[in-house]
PDB file of C-alpha atoms and ligand atoms in Angstrom:
ATOM      1  CA  UNK A 291     108.814  89.369 116.013  1.00 66.00           C
ATOM      2  CA  UNK A 292     107.344  92.488 117.609  1.00 74.00           C
ATOM      3  CA  UNK A 293     104.387  94.316 116.166  1.00 89.00           C
ATOM      4  CA  UNK A 294     105.099  96.686 113.321  1.00 92.00           C
ATOM      5  CA  UNK A 295     103.976 100.347 113.715  1.00 94.00           C
ATOM      6  CA  UNK A 296     101.054  99.927 111.295  1.00 95.00           C
ATOM      7  CA  UNK A 297      99.363  97.385 113.579  1.00 94.00           C
ATOM      8  CA  UNK A 298      98.276 100.187 115.934  1.00 95.00           C
ATOM      9  CA  UNK A 299      96.303 101.763 113.104  1.00 96.00           C
ATOM     10  CA  UNK A 300      94.460  98.623 112.013  1.00 96.00           C
ATOM     11  CA  UNK A 301      91.012  99.766 113.199  1.00 97.00           C
ATOM     12  CA  UNK A 302      91.402 103.212 111.638  1.00 97.00           C
ATOM     13  CA  UNK A 303      92.562 101.701 108.348  1.00 97.00           C
ATOM     14  CA  UNK A 304      89.710  99.188 108.203  1.00 97.00           C
ATOM     15  CA  UNK A 305      87.164 101.909 109.025  1.00 98.00           C
ATOM     16  CA  UNK A 306      88.632 104.205 106.337  1.00 98.00           C
ATOM     17  CA  UNK A 307      88.681 101.440 103.710  1.00 96.00           C
ATOM     18  CA  UNK A 308      85.036 100.678 104.479  1.00 96.00           C
ATOM     19  CA  UNK A 309      84.007 104.293 103.926  1.00 98.00           C
ATOM     20  CA  UNK A 310      86.115 105.230 100.889  1.00 98.00           C
ATOM     21  CA  UNK A 311      86.601 103.770  97.396  1.00 96.00           C
ATOM     22  CA  UNK A 312      90.300 104.719  97.360  1.00 97.00           C
ATOM     23  CA  UNK A 313      92.603 104.982 100.387  1.00 97.00           C
ATOM     24  CA  UNK A 314      96.234 106.125 100.412  1.00 97.00           C
ATOM     25  CA  UNK A 315      98.273 104.989 103.423  1.00 96.00           C
ATOM     26  CA  UNK A 316     101.478 106.918 104.071  1.00 96.00           C
ATOM     27  CA  UNK A 317     104.040 105.639 106.562  1.00 95.00           C
ATOM     28  CA  UNK A 318     107.747 105.334 107.142  1.00 95.00           C
ATOM     29  CA  UNK A 319     109.833 102.737 105.374  1.00 95.00           C
ATOM     30  CA  UNK A 320     109.550  99.453 107.262  1.00 94.00           C
ATOM     31  CA  UNK A 321     106.380 100.468 109.104  1.00 95.00           C
ATOM     32  CA  UNK A 322     104.650  97.416 107.633  1.00 95.00           C
ATOM     33  CA  UNK A 323     102.535  98.771 104.762  1.00 95.00           C
ATOM     34  CA  UNK A 324     103.498  96.132 102.208  1.00 94.00           C
ATOM     35  CA  UNK A 325     103.581  93.145 104.544  1.00 93.00           C
ATOM     36  CA  UNK A 326     100.666  93.965 106.876  1.00 95.00           C
ATOM     37  CA  UNK A 327      98.002  95.760 104.802  1.00 95.00           C
ATOM     38  CA  UNK A 328      97.147  92.718 102.629  1.00 94.00           C
ATOM     39  CA  UNK A 329      96.946  90.527 105.756  1.00 94.00           C
ATOM     40  CA  UNK A 330      94.708  93.017 107.565  1.00 96.00           C
ATOM     41  CA  UNK A 331      92.324  93.094 104.592  1.00 96.00           C
ATOM     42  CA  UNK A 332      92.416  89.298 104.326  1.00 95.00           C
ATOM     43  CA  UNK A 333      91.542  88.893 108.013  1.00 95.00           C
ATOM     44  CA  UNK A 334      88.643  91.308 107.555  1.00 95.00           C
ATOM     45  CA  UNK A 335      87.193  89.172 104.773  1.00 96.00           C
ATOM     46  CA  UNK A 336      88.033  91.266 101.733  1.00 95.00           C
ATOM     47  CA  UNK A 337      89.220  88.153  99.855  1.00 95.00           C
ATOM     48  CA  UNK A 338      85.712  86.688 100.097  1.00 96.00           C
ATOM     49  CA  UNK A 339      84.002  89.421  98.112  1.00 88.00           C
ATOM     50  CA  UNK A 340      86.871  90.231  95.752  1.00 91.00           C
ATOM     51  CA  UNK A 341      90.580  89.874  95.319  1.00 94.00           C
ATOM     52  CA  UNK A 342      93.401  91.519  97.234  1.00 94.00           C
ATOM     53  CA  UNK A 343      95.991  92.587  94.660  1.00 92.00           C
ATOM     54  CA  UNK A 344      99.530  93.497  95.719  1.00 91.00           C
ATOM     55  CA  UNK A 345     101.781  95.567  93.498  1.00 91.00           C
ATOM     56  CA  UNK A 346     105.482  96.271  93.911  1.00 93.00           C
ATOM     57  CA  UNK A 347     108.046  97.844  91.589  1.00 92.00           C
ATOM     58  CA  UNK A 348     109.745  94.464  91.113  1.00 95.00           C
ATOM     59  CA  UNK A 349     108.331  91.028  90.347  1.00 94.00           C
ATOM     60  CA  UNK A 350     110.321  89.220  93.080  1.00 94.00           C
ATOM     61  CA  UNK A 351     109.104  91.674  95.729  1.00 93.00           C
ATOM     62  CA  UNK A 352     105.484  91.406  94.532  1.00 91.00           C
ATOM     63  CA  UNK A 353     105.556  87.607  94.718  1.00 91.00           C
ATOM     64  CA  UNK A 354     107.194  87.540  98.152  1.00 91.00           C
ATOM     65  CA  UNK A 355     104.708  89.943  99.795  1.00 87.00           C
ATOM     66  CA  UNK A 356     101.802  88.056  98.218  1.00 85.00           C
ATOM     67  CA  UNK A 357     102.716  84.753  99.850  1.00 84.00           C
TER      68      UNK A 357
HETATM   69  N1  ATP B 731     105.161  90.637 112.082  1.00 83.91           N
HETATM   70  C1  ATP B 731     106.309  91.318 111.914  1.00 83.91           C
HETATM   71  N2  ATP B 731     106.936  91.883 112.965  1.00 83.91           N
HETATM   72  C2  ATP B 731     108.065  92.578 112.799  1.00 83.91           C
HETATM   73  N3  ATP B 731     108.673  92.775 111.610  1.00 83.91           N
HETATM   74  C3  ATP B 731     108.105  92.236 110.533  1.00 83.91           C
HETATM   75  C4  ATP B 731     106.894  91.492 110.623  1.00 83.91           C
HETATM   76  N4  ATP B 731     106.521  91.114 109.359  1.00 83.91           N
HETATM   77  C5  ATP B 731     107.478  91.604 108.533  1.00 83.91           C
HETATM   78  N5  ATP B 731     108.437  92.256 109.225  1.00 83.91           N
HETATM   79  C6  ATP B 731     109.625  92.956 108.690  1.00 83.91           C
HETATM   80  O1  ATP B 731     109.352  94.350 108.840  1.00 83.91           O
HETATM   81  C7  ATP B 731     109.635  95.050 107.649  1.00 83.91           C
HETATM   82  C8  ATP B 731     108.322  95.669 107.151  1.00 83.91           C
HETATM   83  O2  ATP B 731     108.475  96.048 105.860  1.00 83.91           O
HETATM   84  P1  ATP B 731     107.301  96.486 104.874  1.00 83.91           P
HETATM   85  O3  ATP B 731     107.848  96.227 103.504  1.00 83.91           O
HETATM   86  O4  ATP B 731     105.994  95.874 105.220  1.00 83.91           O
HETATM   87  O5  ATP B 731     107.219  98.021 105.196  1.00 83.91           O
HETATM   88  P2  ATP B 731     106.700  99.173 104.259  1.00 83.91           P
HETATM   89  O6  ATP B 731     105.995 100.100 105.188  1.00 83.91           O
HETATM   90  O7  ATP B 731     105.921  98.611 103.124  1.00 83.91           O
HETATM   91  O8  ATP B 731     108.059  99.805 103.767  1.00 83.91           O
HETATM   92  P3  ATP B 731     108.386 100.554 102.377  1.00 83.91           P
HETATM   93  O9  ATP B 731     107.737 101.898 102.467  1.00 83.91           O
HETATM   94  O10 ATP B 731     109.873 100.626 102.396  1.00 83.91           O
HETATM   95  O11 ATP B 731     107.854  99.686 101.274  1.00 83.91           O
HETATM   96  C9  ATP B 731     110.259  94.038 106.702  1.00 83.91           C
HETATM   97  O12 ATP B 731     111.658  94.187 106.805  1.00 83.91           O
HETATM   98  C10 ATP B 731     109.824  92.673 107.225  1.00 83.91           C
HETATM   99  O13 ATP B 731     110.818  91.682 107.065  1.00 83.91           O
END
């Protein structure tokens, strides 16, 4: 699989998350927000100091992106 568009913004996202208590990421459908953001935060160690929670409008979608 090729890289999703969000991957290019990883450094900017991590930097912004570090500096702000709340961050809103806006991007096109399929740009990788739901599937990549939790993995980026996991790789950067955010699961060590807290939990990474993933919400979706439907239960099945929430469970599948959390795996
Ligand atoms: N590493 C990858 N490379 C390419 N495509 C991927 C990869 N991982 C997941 N995908 C696919 O890319 C799409 C990314 O969707 P994702 O739900 O993350 O986007 P999104 O930005 O959250 O979209 P939406 O705004 O519609 O929720 C999915 O169809 C998924 O199957």
